[in-house]
Amino acid sequence: MGGITEEQFAEFGLTFGVAAFMLYMFFILFQLARESKAGRFGTFVIMIGLGLGMMGYVAKGVIKMILEN
Amino acid sequence: MNDSQALIESRVFTTRTVPLGRPLTWLVAGCRDFLACPWPGLSHGLAVALFGYLLCWFIPDQFWLLAGAFSGFMLVAPVVATGLYATSRALEGGARVSAATVLRAWLPHEKHLVVFGLLLALAGSGWVVTSASLIKVFAAAPVTTPEDFLRVVVLAEEGWLFEGWMALGGLLAAPVFASSVVAIPMLMEHDISVMGAVLTSWRTVLDNPAPLALWATAIAGFTLFGMATALVGMLVVVPLLGHASWHAYRDLVPRNPQSADARN
């Protein structure tokens, strides 16, 4: 299929699928926080926790890519 | 209920609400200060990198413990950068920056800074213990070297240990960051109690939860980059973030004509 193996396709789907899911989760939590379910400090804590978790995920992908190349 | 003395002190200062993208402006301003007067920044960056190498030399083959010590550095960094705040302050006033400008910020009479630094060091130690426990319990193999950390924690095939480690660090660091984001520059510039400065810091966070969460994440990202380059990147990261933090303070807590206590 266009020179892409099944394994590469699965890896691409998993990488971008999980990233999209995390962004969606971030959006949901941000909306919840905005509606004052968590308050201003809650918003701040949630965003830092999720932000760093997502940064860890992205850093992992970048490091893997660098090592593979 | 009567307001506490610290809250009364804090309310002398107004806090400003800023748009989400403002941390970028702080970084640009920080970069400008660094380029205008590079030696204080480079010396601070070099000191941080050398301290990191010293830690590795004193505690070899214990990276499960050092990972927390290196990341916990972010908690005490606001105190480490005091000389850089003094540099940025001098630059904005058009003054000449000398070694005395930087060293004066560290004079023993600044006891509030010492107290706050000790509190941050205590919080940092708490994170070192938490991080070490997390890695010891959840890592699939012993983590003794940075290569082990990369292989077993960062690039682990199964599980989300690295993401969890980062997220937990963020959750635990959030209250410390909220207490310190503008507190050290305030203590340096004004005759205010530690509690008064901390309350002002919290007020800026409550006024700007999203921009300051972005700022905290950017600080973590830059620091991670500095560490990933075997601490060489710290030569640039420390001054950039130090100077930018001064501009964050200046932006979030504007100069107040009511407070005539600014130190020279």
GROMACS .gro file of C-alpha atoms in nm:
model
  333
    1MET     CA    1   0.000   0.000   0.000
    2GLY     CA    2   0.195   0.299  -0.135
    3GLY     CA    3   0.522   0.151  -0.011
    4ILE     CA    4   0.406   0.160   0.353
    5THR     CA    5   0.418  -0.165   0.549
    6GLU     CA    6   0.135  -0.275   0.776
    7GLU     CA    7   0.365  -0.228   1.075
    8GLN     CA    8   0.454   0.130   0.974
    9PHE     CA    9   0.086   0.210   0.921
   10ALA     CA   10  -0.004   0.073   1.264
   11GLU     CA   11   0.279   0.267   1.429
   12PHE     CA   12   0.176   0.589   1.253
   13GLY     CA   13  -0.188   0.536   1.358
   14LEU     CA   14  -0.092   0.461   1.715
   15THR     CA   15   0.142   0.761   1.746
   16PHE     CA   16  -0.098   1.015   1.597
   17GLY     CA   17  -0.408   0.844   1.739
   18VAL     CA   18  -0.278   0.862   2.095
   19ALA     CA   19  -0.159   1.221   2.042
   20ALA     CA   20  -0.503   1.321   1.909
   21PHE     CA   21  -0.670   1.141   2.201
   22MET     CA   22  -0.450   1.328   2.449
   23LEU     CA   23  -0.535   1.661   2.284
   24TYR     CA   24  -0.904   1.570   2.302
   25MET     CA   25  -0.866   1.481   2.671
   26PHE     CA   26  -0.687   1.812   2.727
   27PHE     CA   27  -0.977   1.993   2.558
   28ILE     CA   28  -1.239   1.814   2.770
   29LEU     CA   29  -1.057   1.886   3.095
   30PHE     CA   30  -0.998   2.247   2.993
   31GLN     CA   31  -1.371   2.286   2.922
   32LEU     CA   32  -1.457   2.131   3.258
   33ALA     CA   33  -1.212   2.360   3.433
   34ARG     CA   34  -1.349   2.661   3.246
   35GLU     CA   35  -1.697   2.585   3.368
   36SER     CA   36  -1.562   2.631   3.722
   37LYS     CA   37  -1.577   2.266   3.809
   38ALA     CA   38  -1.217   2.291   3.922
   39GLY     CA   39  -1.174   2.661   3.991
   40ARG     CA   40  -0.884   2.874   3.872
   41PHE     CA   41  -0.614   2.692   4.065
   42GLY     CA   42  -0.761   2.357   3.958
   43THR     CA   43  -0.735   2.472   3.596
   44PHE     CA   44  -0.372   2.567   3.654
   45VAL     CA   45  -0.282   2.233   3.818
   46ILE     CA   46  -0.465   2.024   3.556
   47MET     CA   47  -0.299   2.212   3.273
   48ILE     CA   48   0.051   2.175   3.419
   49GLY     CA   49   0.001   1.803   3.492
   50LEU     CA   50  -0.144   1.730   3.148
   51GLY     CA   51   0.098   1.965   2.975
   52LEU     CA   52   0.401   1.790   3.122
   53GLY     CA   53   0.252   1.445   3.061
   54MET     CA   54   0.197   1.536   2.696
   55MET     CA   55   0.544   1.685   2.673
   56GLY     CA   56   0.681   1.353   2.802
   57TYR     CA   57   0.490   1.169   2.529
   58VAL     CA   58   0.617   1.403   2.256
   59ALA     CA   59   0.975   1.393   2.392
   60LYS     CA   60   0.961   1.011   2.388
   61GLY     CA   61   0.858   1.016   2.019
   62VAL     CA   62   1.128   1.269   1.925
   63ILE     CA   63   1.403   1.077   2.111
   64LYS     CA   64   1.292   0.750   1.944
   65MET     CA   65   1.300   0.919   1.603
   66ILE     CA   66   1.649   1.062   1.664
   67LEU     CA   67   1.786   0.728   1.784
   68GLU     CA   68   1.633   0.538   1.490
   69ASN     CA   69   1.788   0.779   1.238
   70MET     CA   70  -1.269   3.818   5.903
   71ASN     CA   71  -0.969   4.054   5.914
   72ASP     CA   72  -0.713   4.027   5.637
   73SER     CA   73  -0.376   3.897   5.748
   74GLN     CA   74  -0.075   4.131   5.751
   75ALA     CA   75   0.071   3.937   5.456
   76LEU     CA   76  -0.244   3.986   5.248
   77ILE     CA   77  -0.247   4.358   5.330
   78GLU     CA   78   0.118   4.376   5.219
   79SER     CA   79   0.039   4.185   4.901
   80ARG     CA   80  -0.260   4.403   4.809
   81VAL     CA   81  -0.035   4.709   4.789
   82PHE     CA   82   0.065   4.558   4.454
   83THR     CA   83  -0.177   4.517   4.167
   84THR     CA   84  -0.154   4.212   3.944
   85ARG     CA   85  -0.216   4.213   3.571
   86THR     CA   86  -0.406   3.967   3.351
   87VAL     CA   87  -0.210   3.874   3.037
   88PRO     CA   88  -0.304   3.686   2.717
   89LEU     CA   89  -0.211   3.317   2.670
   90GLY     CA   90   0.079   3.384   2.432
   91ARG     CA   91   0.256   3.634   2.662
   92PRO     CA   92   0.525   3.384   2.782
   93LEU     CA   93   0.672   3.410   2.431
   94THR     CA   94   0.719   3.786   2.480
   95TRP     CA   95   0.899   3.716   2.811
   96LEU     CA   96   1.131   3.472   2.636
   97VAL     CA   97   1.211   3.726   2.363
   98ALA     CA   98   1.281   3.994   2.626
   99GLY     CA   99   1.495   3.744   2.820
  100CYS     CA  100   1.691   3.662   2.505
  101ARG     CA  101   1.749   4.036   2.446
  102ASP     CA  102   1.889   4.082   2.800
  103PHE     CA  103   2.113   3.778   2.758
  104LEU     CA  104   2.255   3.911   2.431
  105ALA     CA  105   2.295   4.262   2.574
  106CYS     CA  106   2.504   4.136   2.867
  107PRO     CA  107   2.599   3.769   2.824
  108TRP     CA  108   2.859   3.716   3.099
  109PRO     CA  109   2.625   3.698   3.403
  110GLY     CA  110   2.404   3.450   3.218
  111LEU     CA  111   2.691   3.237   3.096
  112SER     CA  112   2.849   3.226   3.442
  113HIS     CA  113   2.517   3.122   3.601
  114GLY     CA  114   2.466   2.856   3.331
  115LEU     CA  115   2.820   2.729   3.376
  116ALA     CA  116   2.775   2.711   3.756
  117VAL     CA  117   2.455   2.506   3.716
  118ALA     CA  118   2.620   2.269   3.464
  119LEU     CA  119   2.928   2.225   3.688
  120PHE     CA  120   2.705   2.156   3.989
  121GLY     CA  121   2.527   1.888   3.783
  122TYR     CA  122   2.860   1.724   3.690
  123LEU     CA  123   2.968   1.744   4.054
  124LEU     CA  124   2.648   1.562   4.159
  125CYS     CA  125   2.718   1.289   3.900
  126TRP     CA  126   3.073   1.259   4.033
  127PHE     CA  127   2.964   1.238   4.398
  128ILE     CA  128   2.675   0.999   4.336
  129PRO     CA  129   2.787   0.772   4.051
  130ASP     CA  130   2.566   0.487   3.929
  131GLN     CA  131   2.260   0.607   4.119
  132PHE     CA  132   2.065   0.772   3.838
  133TRP     CA  133   1.731   0.656   3.985
  134LEU     CA  134   1.807   0.919   4.255
  135LEU     CA  135   1.978   1.178   4.033
  136ALA     CA  136   1.683   1.196   3.790
  137GLY     CA  137   1.479   1.352   4.072
  138ALA     CA  138   1.767   1.579   4.176
  139PHE     CA  139   1.812   1.714   3.823
  140SER     CA  140   1.440   1.769   3.759
  141GLY     CA  141   1.394   1.903   4.115
  142PHE     CA  142   1.646   2.172   4.020
  143MET     CA  143   1.353   2.352   3.854
  144LEU     CA  144   1.199   2.408   4.198
  145VAL     CA  145   1.505   2.584   4.342
  146ALA     CA  146   1.603   2.755   4.014
  147PRO     CA  147   1.412   3.079   4.097
  148VAL     CA  148   1.660   3.142   4.381
  149VAL     CA  149   1.961   3.040   4.172
  150ALA     CA  150   1.863   3.303   3.912
  151THR     CA  151   1.860   3.594   4.162
  152GLY     CA  152   2.175   3.745   4.007
  153LEU     CA  153   2.008   3.737   3.666
  154TYR     CA  154   1.703   3.925   3.797
  155ALA     CA  155   1.944   4.189   3.930
  156THR     CA  156   2.108   4.205   3.586
  157SER     CA  157   1.776   4.248   3.402
  158ARG     CA  158   1.669   4.511   3.654
  159ALA     CA  159   1.990   4.706   3.600
  160LEU     CA  160   1.955   4.679   3.222
  161GLU     CA  161   1.597   4.811   3.226
  162GLY     CA  162   1.715   5.107   3.435
  163GLY     CA  163   1.994   5.176   3.183
  164ALA     CA  164   2.259   5.107   3.448
  165ARG     CA  165   2.596   4.948   3.383
  166VAL     CA  166   2.606   4.581   3.492
  167SER     CA  167   2.911   4.485   3.696
  168ALA     CA  168   3.005   4.189   3.913
  169ALA     CA  169   2.886   4.397   4.210
  170THR     CA  170   2.534   4.419   4.055
  171VAL     CA  171   2.511   4.041   4.055
  172LEU     CA  172   2.684   3.978   4.389
  173ARG     CA  173   2.483   4.245   4.574
  174ALA     CA  174   2.169   4.038   4.513
  175TRP     CA  175   2.330   3.763   4.724
  176LEU     CA  176   2.428   3.975   5.025
  177PRO     CA  177   2.354   3.810   5.362
  178HIS     CA  178   2.115   4.087   5.468
  179GLU     CA  179   1.863   3.950   5.217
  180LYS     CA  180   1.745   3.702   5.480
  181HIS     CA  181   1.401   3.669   5.318
  182LEU     CA  182   1.566   3.521   5.010
  183VAL     CA  183   1.754   3.271   5.226
  184VAL     CA  184   1.434   3.164   5.405
  185PHE     CA  185   1.251   3.123   5.077
  186GLY     CA  186   1.544   2.936   4.921
  187LEU     CA  187   1.543   2.691   5.213
  188LEU     CA  188   1.168   2.633   5.172
  189LEU     CA  189   1.216   2.564   4.801
  190ALA     CA  190   1.505   2.328   4.877
  191LEU     CA  191   1.274   2.140   5.115
  192ALA     CA  192   1.011   2.107   4.840
  193GLY     CA  193   1.283   1.995   4.596
  194SER     CA  194   1.397   1.726   4.841
  195GLY     CA  195   1.036   1.602   4.863
  196TRP     CA  196   1.031   1.561   4.486
  197VAL     CA  197   1.368   1.379   4.486
  198VAL     CA  198   1.225   1.120   4.729
  199THR     CA  199   0.897   1.086   4.534
  200SER     CA  200   1.076   1.054   4.199
  201ALA     CA  201   1.325   0.799   4.334
  202SER     CA  202   1.042   0.588   4.480
  203LEU     CA  203   0.844   0.601   4.156
  204ILE     CA  204   1.142   0.490   3.946
  205LYS     CA  205   1.249   0.220   4.195
  206VAL     CA  206   0.900   0.072   4.215
  207PHE     CA  207   0.780   0.098   3.854
  208ALA     CA  208   1.093   0.069   3.637
  209ALA     CA  209   1.123  -0.274   3.476
  210ALA     CA  210   1.500  -0.290   3.542
  211PRO     CA  211   1.750  -0.112   3.771
  212VAL     CA  212   1.824   0.249   3.668
  213THR     CA  213   2.187   0.322   3.753
  214THR     CA  214   2.310   0.530   3.458
  215PRO     CA  215   2.154   0.799   3.231
  216GLU     CA  216   2.151   0.534   2.953
  217ASP     CA  217   1.942   0.306   3.178
  218PHE     CA  218   1.702   0.595   3.242
  219LEU     CA  219   1.668   0.650   2.867
  220ARG     CA  220   1.617   0.280   2.793
  221VAL     CA  221   1.407   0.169   3.093
  222VAL     CA  222   1.206   0.484   3.173
  223VAL     CA  223   1.193   0.718   2.870
  224LEU     CA  224   1.179   0.460   2.591
  225ALA     CA  225   1.007   0.178   2.782
  226GLU     CA  226   0.813  -0.036   2.532
  227GLU     CA  227   0.531  -0.102   2.777
  228GLY     CA  228   0.357   0.132   3.016
  229TRP     CA  229   0.362   0.508   3.057
  230LEU     CA  230   0.626   0.548   3.327
  231PHE     CA  231   0.798   0.851   3.170
  232GLU     CA  232   0.471   1.034   3.096
  233GLY     CA  233   0.345   0.947   3.447
  234TRP     CA  234   0.673   1.065   3.602
  235MET     CA  235   0.645   1.397   3.415
  236ALA     CA  236   0.273   1.444   3.495
  237LEU     CA  237   0.321   1.363   3.865
  238GLY     CA  238   0.616   1.603   3.878
  239GLY     CA  239   0.393   1.870   3.722
  240LEU     CA  240   0.112   1.813   3.972
  241LEU     CA  241   0.349   1.828   4.269
  242ALA     CA  242   0.541   2.126   4.131
  243ALA     CA  243   0.226   2.331   4.058
  244PRO     CA  244   0.179   2.473   4.412
  245VAL     CA  245   0.555   2.541   4.443
  246PHE     CA  246   0.558   2.720   4.107
  247ALA     CA  247   0.245   2.916   4.209
  248SER     CA  248   0.427   3.027   4.526
  249SER     CA  249   0.749   3.129   4.353
  250VAL     CA  250   0.669   3.257   4.002
  251VAL     CA  251   0.707   3.624   4.101
  252ALA     CA  252   0.806   3.589   4.469
  253ILE     CA  253   1.188   3.603   4.439
  254PRO     CA  254   1.203   3.916   4.217
  255MET     CA  255   0.953   4.077   4.458
  256LEU     CA  256   1.164   3.991   4.763
  257MET     CA  257   1.466   4.128   4.581
  258GLU     CA  258   1.303   4.452   4.478
  259HIS     CA  259   1.069   4.532   4.768
  260ASP     CA  260   1.074   4.527   5.144
  261ILE     CA  261   0.800   4.265   5.172
  262SER     CA  262   0.764   3.953   5.387
  263VAL     CA  263   0.805   3.604   5.237
  264MET     CA  264   0.433   3.537   5.292
  265GLY     CA  265   0.338   3.868   5.129
  266ALA     CA  266   0.546   3.781   4.821
  267VAL     CA  267   0.404   3.427   4.807
  268LEU     CA  268   0.046   3.557   4.826
  269THR     CA  269   0.116   3.801   4.542
  270SER     CA  270   0.257   3.510   4.343
  271TRP     CA  271  -0.063   3.309   4.400
  272ARG     CA  272  -0.275   3.610   4.299
  273THR     CA  273  -0.093   3.631   3.964
  274VAL     CA  274  -0.155   3.258   3.908
  275LEU     CA  275  -0.526   3.288   3.992
  276ASP     CA  276  -0.552   3.582   3.751
  277ASN     CA  277  -0.364   3.396   3.475
  278PRO     CA  278  -0.404   3.016   3.514
  279ALA     CA  279  -0.361   2.932   3.144
  280PRO     CA  280  -0.066   3.163   3.054
  281LEU     CA  281   0.123   3.060   3.369
  282ALA     CA  282   0.056   2.689   3.310
  283LEU     CA  283   0.204   2.744   2.963
  284TRP     CA  284   0.499   2.930   3.118
  285ALA     CA  285   0.561   2.644   3.365
  286THR     CA  286   0.546   2.389   3.081
  287ALA     CA  287   0.786   2.599   2.871
  288ILE     CA  288   1.031   2.618   3.165
  289ALA     CA  289   1.012   2.238   3.203
  290GLY     CA  290   1.062   2.190   2.827
  291PHE     CA  291   1.369   2.414   2.810
  292THR     CA  292   1.516   2.252   3.122
  293LEU     CA  293   1.455   1.904   2.977
  294PHE     CA  294   1.638   2.016   2.663
  295GLY     CA  295   1.928   2.147   2.872
  296MET     CA  296   1.954   1.814   3.051
  297ALA     CA  297   1.922   1.611   2.729
  298THR     CA  298   2.233   1.787   2.596
  299ALA     CA  299   2.441   1.651   2.886
  300LEU     CA  300   2.392   1.987   3.066
  301VAL     CA  301   2.582   2.182   2.797
  302GLY     CA  302   2.253   2.344   2.691
  303MET     CA  303   2.219   2.485   3.045
  304LEU     CA  304   2.471   2.754   2.944
  305VAL     CA  305   2.192   2.909   2.736
  306VAL     CA  306   1.878   2.775   2.907
  307VAL     CA  307   1.956   2.914   3.256
  308PRO     CA  308   2.017   3.274   3.143
  309LEU     CA  309   1.729   3.271   2.897
  310LEU     CA  310   1.480   3.152   3.160
  311GLY     CA  311   1.631   3.367   3.437
  312HIS     CA  312   1.607   3.691   3.243
  313ALA     CA  313   1.264   3.595   3.102
  314SER     CA  314   1.139   3.530   3.458
  315TRP     CA  315   1.227   3.888   3.550
  316HIS     CA  316   1.021   4.014   3.258
  317ALA     CA  317   0.734   3.783   3.361
  318TYR     CA  318   0.744   3.945   3.706
  319ARG     CA  319   0.756   4.298   3.564
  320ASP     CA  320   0.461   4.220   3.337
  321LEU     CA  321   0.245   4.040   3.595
  322VAL     CA  322   0.314   4.279   3.886
  323PRO     CA  323   0.342   4.626   3.731
  324ARG     CA  324   0.535   4.900   3.910
  325ASN     CA  325   0.308   5.050   4.170
  326PRO     CA  326   0.335   5.420   4.261
  327GLN     CA  327   0.180   5.333   4.602
  328SER     CA  328   0.478   5.117   4.695
  329ALA     CA  329   0.766   5.349   4.761
  330ASP     CA  330   0.979   5.078   4.918
  331ALA     CA  331   1.166   4.962   4.606
  332ARG     CA  332   1.530   4.884   4.688
  333ASN     CA  333   1.805   5.047   4.486
   0.00000   0.00000   0.00000
